[in-house]
Tab-separated table of C-alpha atoms in Angstrom:
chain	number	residue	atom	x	y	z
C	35	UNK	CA	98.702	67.444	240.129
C	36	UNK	CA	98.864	70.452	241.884
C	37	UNK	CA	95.188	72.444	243.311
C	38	UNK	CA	94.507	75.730	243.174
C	39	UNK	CA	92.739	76.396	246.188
C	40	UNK	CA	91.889	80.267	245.808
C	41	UNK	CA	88.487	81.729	245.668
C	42	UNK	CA	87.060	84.776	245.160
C	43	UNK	CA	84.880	86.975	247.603
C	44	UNK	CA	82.842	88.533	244.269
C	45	UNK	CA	79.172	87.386	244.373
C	46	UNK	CA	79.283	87.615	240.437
C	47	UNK	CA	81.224	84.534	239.668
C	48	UNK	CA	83.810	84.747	236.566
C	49	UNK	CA	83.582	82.004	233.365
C	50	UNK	CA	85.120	78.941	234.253
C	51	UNK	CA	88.057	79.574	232.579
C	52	UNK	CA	88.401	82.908	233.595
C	53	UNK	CA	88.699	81.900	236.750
C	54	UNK	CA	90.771	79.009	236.575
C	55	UNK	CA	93.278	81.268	234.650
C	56	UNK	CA	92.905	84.202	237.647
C	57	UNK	CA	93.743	81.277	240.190
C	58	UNK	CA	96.804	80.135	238.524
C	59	UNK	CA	98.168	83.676	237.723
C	60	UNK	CA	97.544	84.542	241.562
C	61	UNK	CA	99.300	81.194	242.594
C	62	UNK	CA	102.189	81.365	240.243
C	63	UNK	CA	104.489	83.325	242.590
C	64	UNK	CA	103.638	80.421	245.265
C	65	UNK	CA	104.315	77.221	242.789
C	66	UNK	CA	107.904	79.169	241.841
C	67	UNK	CA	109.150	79.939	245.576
C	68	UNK	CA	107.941	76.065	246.620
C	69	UNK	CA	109.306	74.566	243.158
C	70	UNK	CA	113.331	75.521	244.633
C	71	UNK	CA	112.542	72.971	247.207
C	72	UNK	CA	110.796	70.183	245.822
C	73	UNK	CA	111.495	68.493	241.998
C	74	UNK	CA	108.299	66.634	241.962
C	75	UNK	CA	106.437	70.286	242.483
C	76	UNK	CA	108.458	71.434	239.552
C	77	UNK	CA	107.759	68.391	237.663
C	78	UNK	CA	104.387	69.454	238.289
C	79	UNK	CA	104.483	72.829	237.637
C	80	UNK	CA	106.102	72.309	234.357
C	81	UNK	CA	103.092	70.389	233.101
C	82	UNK	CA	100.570	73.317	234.537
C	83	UNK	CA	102.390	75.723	232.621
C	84	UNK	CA	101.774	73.560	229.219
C	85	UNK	CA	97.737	72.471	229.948
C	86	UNK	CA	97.948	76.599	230.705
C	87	UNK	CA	99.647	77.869	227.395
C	88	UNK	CA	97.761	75.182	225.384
C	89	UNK	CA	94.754	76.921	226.793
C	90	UNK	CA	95.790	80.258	225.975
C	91	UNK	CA	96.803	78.962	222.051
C	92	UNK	CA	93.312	77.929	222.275
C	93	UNK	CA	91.746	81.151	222.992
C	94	UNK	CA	93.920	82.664	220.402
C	95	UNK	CA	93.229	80.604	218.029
C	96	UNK	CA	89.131	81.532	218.834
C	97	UNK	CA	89.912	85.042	218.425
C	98	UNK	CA	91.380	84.663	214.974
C	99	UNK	CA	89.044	82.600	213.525
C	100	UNK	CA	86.473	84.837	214.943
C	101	UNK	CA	87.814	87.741	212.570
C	102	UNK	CA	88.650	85.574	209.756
C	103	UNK	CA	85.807	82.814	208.951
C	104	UNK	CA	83.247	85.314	211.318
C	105	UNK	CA	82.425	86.990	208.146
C	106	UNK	CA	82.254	84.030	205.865
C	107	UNK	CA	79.104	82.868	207.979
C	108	UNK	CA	81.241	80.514	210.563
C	109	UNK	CA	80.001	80.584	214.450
C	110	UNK	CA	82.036	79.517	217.189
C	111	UNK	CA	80.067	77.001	219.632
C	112	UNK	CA	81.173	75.435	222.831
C	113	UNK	CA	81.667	71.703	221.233
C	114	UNK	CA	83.786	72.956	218.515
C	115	UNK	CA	86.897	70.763	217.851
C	116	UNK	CA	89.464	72.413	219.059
C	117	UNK	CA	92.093	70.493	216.282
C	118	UNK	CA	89.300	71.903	213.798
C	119	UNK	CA	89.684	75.628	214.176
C	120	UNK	CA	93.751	74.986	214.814
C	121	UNK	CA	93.465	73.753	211.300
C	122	UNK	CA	91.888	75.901	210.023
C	123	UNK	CA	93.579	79.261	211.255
C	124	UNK	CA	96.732	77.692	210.459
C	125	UNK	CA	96.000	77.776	206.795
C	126	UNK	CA	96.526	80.476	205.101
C	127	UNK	CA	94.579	80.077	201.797
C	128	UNK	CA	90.599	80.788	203.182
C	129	UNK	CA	89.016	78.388	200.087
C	130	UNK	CA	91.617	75.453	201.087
C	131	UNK	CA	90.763	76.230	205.025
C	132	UNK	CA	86.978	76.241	204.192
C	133	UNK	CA	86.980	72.710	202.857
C	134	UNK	CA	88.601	71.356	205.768
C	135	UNK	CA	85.862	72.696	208.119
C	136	UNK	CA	83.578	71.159	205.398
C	137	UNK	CA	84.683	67.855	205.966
C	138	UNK	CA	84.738	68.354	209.806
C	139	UNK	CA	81.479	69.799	209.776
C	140	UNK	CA	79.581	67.042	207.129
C	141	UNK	CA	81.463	64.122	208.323
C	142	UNK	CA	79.336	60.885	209.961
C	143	UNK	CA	80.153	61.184	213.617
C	144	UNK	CA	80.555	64.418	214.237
C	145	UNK	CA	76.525	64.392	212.646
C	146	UNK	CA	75.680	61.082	214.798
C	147	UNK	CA	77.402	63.014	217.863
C	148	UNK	CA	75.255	66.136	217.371
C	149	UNK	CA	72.374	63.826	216.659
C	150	UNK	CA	72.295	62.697	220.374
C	151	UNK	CA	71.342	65.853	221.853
C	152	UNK	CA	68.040	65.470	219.988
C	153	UNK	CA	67.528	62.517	222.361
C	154	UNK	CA	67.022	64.920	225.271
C	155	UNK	CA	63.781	66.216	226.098
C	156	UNK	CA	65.086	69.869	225.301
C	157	UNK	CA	65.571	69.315	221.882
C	158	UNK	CA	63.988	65.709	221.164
C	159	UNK	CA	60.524	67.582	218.864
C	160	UNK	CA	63.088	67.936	216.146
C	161	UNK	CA	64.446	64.425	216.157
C	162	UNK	CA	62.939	63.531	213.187
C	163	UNK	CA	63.302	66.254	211.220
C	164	UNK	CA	66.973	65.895	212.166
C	165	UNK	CA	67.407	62.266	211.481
C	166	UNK	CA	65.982	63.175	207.874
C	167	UNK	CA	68.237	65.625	207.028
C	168	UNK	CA	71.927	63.594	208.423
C	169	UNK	CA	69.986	61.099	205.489
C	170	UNK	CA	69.766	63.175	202.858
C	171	UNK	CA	73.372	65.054	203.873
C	172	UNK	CA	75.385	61.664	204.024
C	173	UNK	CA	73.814	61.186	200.415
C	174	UNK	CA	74.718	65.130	199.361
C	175	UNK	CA	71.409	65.692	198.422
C	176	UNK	CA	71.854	69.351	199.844
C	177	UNK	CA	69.108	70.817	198.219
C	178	UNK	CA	66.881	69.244	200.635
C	179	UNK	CA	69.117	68.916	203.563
C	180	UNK	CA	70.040	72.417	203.870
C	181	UNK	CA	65.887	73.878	204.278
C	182	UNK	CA	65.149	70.962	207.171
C	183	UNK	CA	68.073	72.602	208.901
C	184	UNK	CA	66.792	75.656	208.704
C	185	UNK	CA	63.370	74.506	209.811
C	186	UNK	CA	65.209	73.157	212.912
C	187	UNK	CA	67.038	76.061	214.150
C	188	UNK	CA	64.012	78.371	212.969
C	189	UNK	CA	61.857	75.590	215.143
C	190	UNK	CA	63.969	75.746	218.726
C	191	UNK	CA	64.443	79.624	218.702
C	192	UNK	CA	60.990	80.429	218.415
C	193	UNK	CA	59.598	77.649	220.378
C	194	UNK	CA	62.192	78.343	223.338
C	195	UNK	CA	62.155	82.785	222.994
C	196	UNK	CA	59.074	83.274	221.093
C	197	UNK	CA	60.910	85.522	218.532
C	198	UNK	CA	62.632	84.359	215.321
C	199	UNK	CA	65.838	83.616	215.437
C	200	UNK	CA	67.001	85.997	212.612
C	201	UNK	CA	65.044	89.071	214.532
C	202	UNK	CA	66.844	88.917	218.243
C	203	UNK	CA	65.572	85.414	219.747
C	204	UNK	CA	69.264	84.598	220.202
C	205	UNK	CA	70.584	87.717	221.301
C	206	UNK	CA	70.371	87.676	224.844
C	207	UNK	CA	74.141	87.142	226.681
C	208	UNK	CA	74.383	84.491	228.656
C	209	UNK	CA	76.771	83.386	230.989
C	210	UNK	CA	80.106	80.821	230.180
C	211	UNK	CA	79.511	79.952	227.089
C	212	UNK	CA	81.565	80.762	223.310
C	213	UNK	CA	77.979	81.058	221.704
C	214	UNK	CA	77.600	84.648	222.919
C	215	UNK	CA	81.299	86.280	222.335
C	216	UNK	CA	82.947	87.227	219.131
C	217	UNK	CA	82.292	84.768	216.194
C	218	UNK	CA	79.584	82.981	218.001
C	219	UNK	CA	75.320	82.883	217.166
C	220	UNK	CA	74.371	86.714	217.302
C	221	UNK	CA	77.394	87.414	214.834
C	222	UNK	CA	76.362	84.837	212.458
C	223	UNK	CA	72.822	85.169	212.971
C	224	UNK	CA	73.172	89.001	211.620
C	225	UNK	CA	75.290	87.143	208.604
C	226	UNK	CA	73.192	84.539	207.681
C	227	UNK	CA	69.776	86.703	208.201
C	228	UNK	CA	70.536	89.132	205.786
C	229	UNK	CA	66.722	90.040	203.558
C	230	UNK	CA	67.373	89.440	199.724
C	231	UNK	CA	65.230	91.653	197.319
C	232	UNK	CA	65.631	90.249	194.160
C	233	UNK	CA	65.950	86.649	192.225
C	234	UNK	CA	69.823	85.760	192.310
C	235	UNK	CA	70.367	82.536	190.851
C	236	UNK	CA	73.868	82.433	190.966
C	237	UNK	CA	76.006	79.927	193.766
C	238	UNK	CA	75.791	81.142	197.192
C	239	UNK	CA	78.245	80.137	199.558
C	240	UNK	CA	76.162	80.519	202.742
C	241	UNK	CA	73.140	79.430	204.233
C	242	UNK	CA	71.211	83.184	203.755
C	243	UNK	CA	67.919	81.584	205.594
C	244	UNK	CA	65.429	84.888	203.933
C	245	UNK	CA	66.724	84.065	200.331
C	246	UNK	CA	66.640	79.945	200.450
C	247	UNK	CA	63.440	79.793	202.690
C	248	UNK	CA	61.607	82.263	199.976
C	249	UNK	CA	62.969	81.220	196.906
C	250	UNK	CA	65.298	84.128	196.245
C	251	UNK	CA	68.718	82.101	196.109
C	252	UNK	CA	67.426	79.022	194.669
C	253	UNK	CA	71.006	77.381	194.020
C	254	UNK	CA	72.240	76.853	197.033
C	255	UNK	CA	72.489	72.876	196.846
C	256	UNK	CA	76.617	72.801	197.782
C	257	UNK	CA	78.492	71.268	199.895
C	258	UNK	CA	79.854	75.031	201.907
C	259	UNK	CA	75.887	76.127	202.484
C	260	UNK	CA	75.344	72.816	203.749
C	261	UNK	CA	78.055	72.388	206.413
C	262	UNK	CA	77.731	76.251	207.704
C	263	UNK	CA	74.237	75.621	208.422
C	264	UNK	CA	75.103	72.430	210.555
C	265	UNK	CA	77.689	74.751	212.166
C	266	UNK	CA	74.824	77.265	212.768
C	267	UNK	CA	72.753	74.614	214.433
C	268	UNK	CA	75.451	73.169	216.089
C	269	UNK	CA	75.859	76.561	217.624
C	270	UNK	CA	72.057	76.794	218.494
C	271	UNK	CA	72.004	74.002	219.977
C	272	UNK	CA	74.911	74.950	222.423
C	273	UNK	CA	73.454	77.944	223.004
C	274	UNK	CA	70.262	77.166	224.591
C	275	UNK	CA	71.629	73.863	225.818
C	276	UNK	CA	73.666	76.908	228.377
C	277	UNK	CA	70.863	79.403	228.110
C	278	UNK	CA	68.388	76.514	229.728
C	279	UNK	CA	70.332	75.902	232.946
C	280	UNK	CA	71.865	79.620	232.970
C	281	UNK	CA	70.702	80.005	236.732
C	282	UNK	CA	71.693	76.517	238.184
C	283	UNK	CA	75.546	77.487	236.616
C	284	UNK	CA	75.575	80.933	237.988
C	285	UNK	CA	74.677	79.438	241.321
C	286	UNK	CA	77.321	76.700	241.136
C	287	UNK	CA	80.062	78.804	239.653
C	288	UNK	CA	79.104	81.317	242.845
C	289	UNK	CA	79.228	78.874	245.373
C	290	UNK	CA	81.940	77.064	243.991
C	291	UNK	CA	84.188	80.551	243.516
C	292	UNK	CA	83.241	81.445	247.183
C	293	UNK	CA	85.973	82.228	249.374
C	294	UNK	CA	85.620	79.015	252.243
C	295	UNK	CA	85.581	79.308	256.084
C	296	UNK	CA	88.740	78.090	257.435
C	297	UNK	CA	86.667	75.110	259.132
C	298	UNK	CA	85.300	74.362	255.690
C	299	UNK	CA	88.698	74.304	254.534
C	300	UNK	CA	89.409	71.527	257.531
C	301	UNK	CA	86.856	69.167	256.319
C	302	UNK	CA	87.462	69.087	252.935
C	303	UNK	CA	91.209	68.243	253.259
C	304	UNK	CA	90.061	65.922	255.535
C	305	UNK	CA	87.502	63.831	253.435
C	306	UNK	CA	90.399	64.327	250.664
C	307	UNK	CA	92.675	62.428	252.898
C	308	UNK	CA	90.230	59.747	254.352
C	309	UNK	CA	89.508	58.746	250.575
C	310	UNK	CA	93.235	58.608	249.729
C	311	UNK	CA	93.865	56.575	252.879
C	312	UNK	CA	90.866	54.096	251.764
C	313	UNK	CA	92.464	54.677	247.757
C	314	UNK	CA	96.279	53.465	248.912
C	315	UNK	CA	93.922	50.771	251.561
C	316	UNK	CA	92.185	49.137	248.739
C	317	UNK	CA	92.835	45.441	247.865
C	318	UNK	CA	91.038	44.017	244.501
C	319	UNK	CA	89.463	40.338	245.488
C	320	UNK	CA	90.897	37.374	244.386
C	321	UNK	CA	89.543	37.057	240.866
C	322	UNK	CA	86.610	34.472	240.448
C	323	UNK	CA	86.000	33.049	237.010
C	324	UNK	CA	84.176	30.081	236.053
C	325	UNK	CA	81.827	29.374	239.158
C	326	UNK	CA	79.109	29.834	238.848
C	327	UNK	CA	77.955	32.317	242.009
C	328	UNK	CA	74.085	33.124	241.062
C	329	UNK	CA	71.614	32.238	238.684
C	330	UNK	CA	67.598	32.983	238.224
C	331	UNK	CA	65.293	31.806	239.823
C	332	UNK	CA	67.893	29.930	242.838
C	333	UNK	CA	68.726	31.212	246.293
C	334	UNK	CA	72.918	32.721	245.917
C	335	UNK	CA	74.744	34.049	249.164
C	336	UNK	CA	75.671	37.030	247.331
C	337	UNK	CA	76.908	39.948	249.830
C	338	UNK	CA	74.485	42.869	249.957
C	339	UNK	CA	75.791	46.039	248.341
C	340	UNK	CA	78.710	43.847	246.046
C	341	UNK	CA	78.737	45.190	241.980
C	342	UNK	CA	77.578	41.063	241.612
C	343	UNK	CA	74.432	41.180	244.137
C	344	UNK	CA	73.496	44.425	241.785
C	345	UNK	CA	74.488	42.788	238.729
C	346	UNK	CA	71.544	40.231	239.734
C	347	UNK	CA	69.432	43.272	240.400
C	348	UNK	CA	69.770	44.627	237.061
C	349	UNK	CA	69.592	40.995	235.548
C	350	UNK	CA	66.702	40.657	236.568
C	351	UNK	CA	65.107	43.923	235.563
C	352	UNK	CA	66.185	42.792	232.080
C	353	UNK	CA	64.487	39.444	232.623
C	354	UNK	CA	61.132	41.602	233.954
C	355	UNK	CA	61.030	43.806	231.864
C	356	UNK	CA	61.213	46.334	234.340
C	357	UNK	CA	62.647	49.850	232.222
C	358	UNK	CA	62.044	52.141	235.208
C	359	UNK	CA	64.397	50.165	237.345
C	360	UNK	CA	66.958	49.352	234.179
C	361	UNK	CA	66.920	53.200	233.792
C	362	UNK	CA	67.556	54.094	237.409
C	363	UNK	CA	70.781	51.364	237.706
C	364	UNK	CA	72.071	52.381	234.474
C	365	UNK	CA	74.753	55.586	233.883
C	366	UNK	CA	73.221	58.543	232.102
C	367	UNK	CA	75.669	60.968	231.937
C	368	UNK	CA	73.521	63.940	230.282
C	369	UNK	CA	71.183	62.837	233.354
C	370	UNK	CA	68.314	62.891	231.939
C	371	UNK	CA	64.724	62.270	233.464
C	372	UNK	CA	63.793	58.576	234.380
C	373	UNK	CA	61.036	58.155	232.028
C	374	UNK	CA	62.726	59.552	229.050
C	375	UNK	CA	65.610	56.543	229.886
C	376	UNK	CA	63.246	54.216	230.593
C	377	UNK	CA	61.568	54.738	227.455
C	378	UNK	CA	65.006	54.598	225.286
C	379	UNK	CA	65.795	50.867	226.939
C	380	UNK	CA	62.586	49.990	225.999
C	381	UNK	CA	63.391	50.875	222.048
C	382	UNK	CA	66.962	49.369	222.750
C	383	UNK	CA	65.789	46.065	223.889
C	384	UNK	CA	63.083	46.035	221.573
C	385	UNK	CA	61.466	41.921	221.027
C	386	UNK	CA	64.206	40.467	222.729
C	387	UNK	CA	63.813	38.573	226.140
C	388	UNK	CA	65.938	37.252	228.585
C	389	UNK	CA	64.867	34.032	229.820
C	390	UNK	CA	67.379	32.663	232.202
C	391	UNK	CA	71.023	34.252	233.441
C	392	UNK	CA	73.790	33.262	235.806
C	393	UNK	CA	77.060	34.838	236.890
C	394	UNK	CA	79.981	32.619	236.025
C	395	UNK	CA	82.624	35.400	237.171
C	396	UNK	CA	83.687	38.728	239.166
C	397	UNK	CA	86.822	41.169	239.239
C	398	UNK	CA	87.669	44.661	240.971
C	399	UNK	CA	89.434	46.621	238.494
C	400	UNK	CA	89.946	50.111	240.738
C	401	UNK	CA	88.203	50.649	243.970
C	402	UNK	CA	84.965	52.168	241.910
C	403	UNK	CA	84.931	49.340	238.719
C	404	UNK	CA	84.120	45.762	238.739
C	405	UNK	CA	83.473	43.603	236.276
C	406	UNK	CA	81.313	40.637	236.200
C	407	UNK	CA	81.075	37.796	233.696
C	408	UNK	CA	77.184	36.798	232.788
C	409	UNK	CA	75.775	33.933	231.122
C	410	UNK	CA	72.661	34.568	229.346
C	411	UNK	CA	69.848	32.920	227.379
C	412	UNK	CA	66.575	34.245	225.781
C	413	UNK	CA	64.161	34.263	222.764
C	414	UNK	CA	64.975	37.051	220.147
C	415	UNK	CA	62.096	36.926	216.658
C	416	UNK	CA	60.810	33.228	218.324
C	417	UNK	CA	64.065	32.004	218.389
C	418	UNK	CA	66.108	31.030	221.028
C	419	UNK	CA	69.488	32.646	221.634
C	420	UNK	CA	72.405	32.461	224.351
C	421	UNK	CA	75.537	33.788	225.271
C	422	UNK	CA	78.590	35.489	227.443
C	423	UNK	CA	79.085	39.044	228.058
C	424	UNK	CA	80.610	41.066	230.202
C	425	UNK	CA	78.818	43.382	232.747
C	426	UNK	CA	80.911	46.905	233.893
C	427	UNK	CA	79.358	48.865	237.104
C	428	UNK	CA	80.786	51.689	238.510
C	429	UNK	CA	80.236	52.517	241.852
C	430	UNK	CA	79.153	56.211	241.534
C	431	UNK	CA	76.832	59.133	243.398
C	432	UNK	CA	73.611	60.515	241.905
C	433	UNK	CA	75.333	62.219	239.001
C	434	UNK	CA	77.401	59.583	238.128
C	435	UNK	CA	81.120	60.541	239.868
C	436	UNK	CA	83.048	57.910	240.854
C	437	UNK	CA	83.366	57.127	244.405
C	438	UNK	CA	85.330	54.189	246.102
C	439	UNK	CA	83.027	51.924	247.061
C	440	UNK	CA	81.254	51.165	250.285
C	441	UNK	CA	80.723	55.509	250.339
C	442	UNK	CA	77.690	56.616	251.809
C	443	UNK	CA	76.911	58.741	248.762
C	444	UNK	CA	77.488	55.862	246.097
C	445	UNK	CA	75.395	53.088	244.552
C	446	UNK	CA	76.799	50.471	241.830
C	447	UNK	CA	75.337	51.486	238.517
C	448	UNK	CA	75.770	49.411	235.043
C	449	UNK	CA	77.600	51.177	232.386
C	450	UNK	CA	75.375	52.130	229.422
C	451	UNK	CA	76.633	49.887	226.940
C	452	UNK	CA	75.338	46.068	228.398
C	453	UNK	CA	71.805	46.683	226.923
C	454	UNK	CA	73.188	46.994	223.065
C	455	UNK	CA	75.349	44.432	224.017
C	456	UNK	CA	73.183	42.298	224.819
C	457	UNK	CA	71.318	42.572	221.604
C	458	UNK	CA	74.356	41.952	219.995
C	459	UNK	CA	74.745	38.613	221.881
C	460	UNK	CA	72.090	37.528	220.788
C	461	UNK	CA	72.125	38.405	217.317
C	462	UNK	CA	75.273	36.571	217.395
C	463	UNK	CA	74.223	33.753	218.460
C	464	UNK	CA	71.051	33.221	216.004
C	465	UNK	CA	73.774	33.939	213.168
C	466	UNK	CA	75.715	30.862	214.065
C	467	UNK	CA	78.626	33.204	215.740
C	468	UNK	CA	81.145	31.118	218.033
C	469	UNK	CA	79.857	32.213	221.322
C	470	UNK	CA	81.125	30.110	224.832
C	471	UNK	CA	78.698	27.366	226.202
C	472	UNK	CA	80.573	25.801	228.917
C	473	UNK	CA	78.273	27.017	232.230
C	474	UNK	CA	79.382	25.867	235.575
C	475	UNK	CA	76.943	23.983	237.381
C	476	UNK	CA	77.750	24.650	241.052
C	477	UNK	CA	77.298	27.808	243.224
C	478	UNK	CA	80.025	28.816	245.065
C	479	UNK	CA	80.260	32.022	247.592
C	480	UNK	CA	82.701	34.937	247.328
């Protein structure tokens, strides 16, 4: 792929994509005069210039759905599908386009996938509330979904500005983000927030928060009010997600936008080299399976720093109960504090114990993945359970980026999925499932 190494000198950095675009118009002249020599660079080129004019279909699209479903109470937020709002601009008949963002808006996962950012600490006050409406949605009781909604986004604009949302808590601009442009939370927020005078009893077809909340448009149980009000929270949600960590963007966009010394230039083409020299280097181990290498409680040669020696580490964690550690080796990609991991493990794991494990088998996959083959046992409700599963560890820095392993800046790190796993093993096992049994019985070195 090719880089686009340009910065600016500005000390107000642009939007990400506004500055990715500036870079590629500014290096377009470039790409052309070095594409007449070289077909893989125009191979390459070629595919720039699609990712670049899907992009600018994209923001199109934005802008017309914007102007048309804007004023029919839709917001634009940074998460939203981008197939969705193709859809639904490419329809021309605005009731037929409306039930399609209905579905996308009310169906399961996209509800489950906005229900995990009430599992951060910025938003996790509401979880409940949230959990109870998805409930009563998923059984289109909208009469009481739609008010707990409401609640919600009433709840983290007032807590998070101190002013209502419908009376300029979610006004202020803030930077990179759809929330705050044309179509997005102040435009619907001026929509949805209009004051109703009288009784209307008649269908309305959006989520009017004065007339619902006070008993002025009492029939508002549909399936339309419903889903624009989980697109307004959606787009609350986004918002302050950005407006929370406005400062630590601006200051990353800046230095990343920075024009760089000619020296710094030097060392990172360097380190960009070294790591494709130890990249093309790499050689996968031969493939153990079957042996068993380590087990609890016994002495194993292990070699210090190997995805196996910290597959024992984490093991036995598990085995200790030890969430704080469990937390620490495990990827979080929202990165989120230590505690508030720690104290999701806990809640994963639940009564189930691991009482004994041992590692039957090991295999590099890429010079950051290995994968290595457990056998465990443990007591799950007072009975006893056991199993195989498969443990996946990345080698990765603090924020979870792969490196290639043996880096200074890396540590191996368990991907996020062995814990439910785990339960499911032995779940599995206590329902009679077919599980493997067959544990070697002698240690054997790497």
């Amino acid at each position: 792929m090719l880089h686009l190494a340009l910065m600016v000198d500005d000390d107000s950095p642009l939007p990400t994509g506004e500055h990715i675009t500036t870079q590629y118009q500014q290096m377009r002249p470039v790409i052309g005069f070095l594409s007449i020599f070289s077909s893989k660079i125009r191979s390459q080129a070629k595919e720039v210039e699609k990712q670049f004019a899907d992009v600018k279909q994209m923001k199109d699209d934005l802008q017309k759905f914007a102007a048309r479903f804007g004023p029919r109470g839709w917001t634009i937020f940074d998460r939203l599908s981008v197939e969705a709002v193709r859809t639904a601009v490419r329809e021309k008949d605005d009731d037929l386009a409306e039930q399609g963002l209905v579905c996308h808006h009310l169906d399961p996962d996209i509800l489950s996938f906005l229900g995990y950012r009430f599992n951060t600490s910025r938003f996790e006050a509401w979880h409940d509330l949230y959990v109870r409406a998805v409930e009563r949605l998923l059984a289109q009781d909208f009469l009481s979904a739609v008010p707990l909604l409401l609640i919600i986004i009433d709840g983290i604009c007032t807590t998070k500005t101190g002013k209502h949302p419908f009376s300029g808590g979610a006004d202020a601009p803030v930077f990179d983000t759809e929330t705050t442009g044309p179509g997005g939370l102040s435009d619907g927020l001026a929509i949805l927030g209009a004051t109703r005078r009288k009784l209307d009893t008649e269908a309305i077809v959006s989520p009017y928060r004065h007339g619902i909340l006070h008993g002025l448009n009492p029939n508002f149980g549909n399936a339309l009010v419903a889903a624009k009000t989980v697109n307004l929270l959606q787009t609350m949600v986004d918002y302050f997600d950005r407006r929370e960590d406005e400062d630590a963007r601006i200051a990353k966009a800046a230095k990343d936008q920075r024009k760089p010394s000619w020296s710094e230039l030097a060392a990172r083409v360097s380190a960009t080299q070294a790591t494709k020299r130890r990249i093309e280097a790499w050689k996968a181990r031969p493939v153990v399976s079957g042996r068993l290498l380590a087990a609890r409680g016994e002495p194993h040669k292990l070699e210090a720093g190997s995805p196996e020696a910290a597959a024992v580490t984490f093991l036995e964690a598990i085995a200790n109960r030890n969430f704080g550690k469990i937390a620490q080796m495990t990827v979080d990609y929202p990165l989120r504090s230590i505690r508030y991991r720690a104290g999701r493990h806990r809640k994963e794991l639940g009564d189930l114990k691991l009482m004994s494990w041992s590692i039957i088998g090991v295999r590099d996959e890429t010079p950051a993945i290995s994968e290595v083959d457990v056998a465990v046992e443990g007591i799950l409700n007072d009975s006893s359970w056991s199993g195989i599963q498969v443990m996946r560890l990345i080698f990765a820095d603090e924020k979870f980026e792969p490196r290639v392993r043996d880096s200074h800046d890396g540590n191996w790190t368990v991907m996020p999925n062995f814990l439910p796993t785990l339960l499911g093993t032995a779940i599995g096992s206590l329902s009679g499932a077919t599980l493997p049994s067959d544990a070697p019985q002698q240690q054997e070195s790497l």
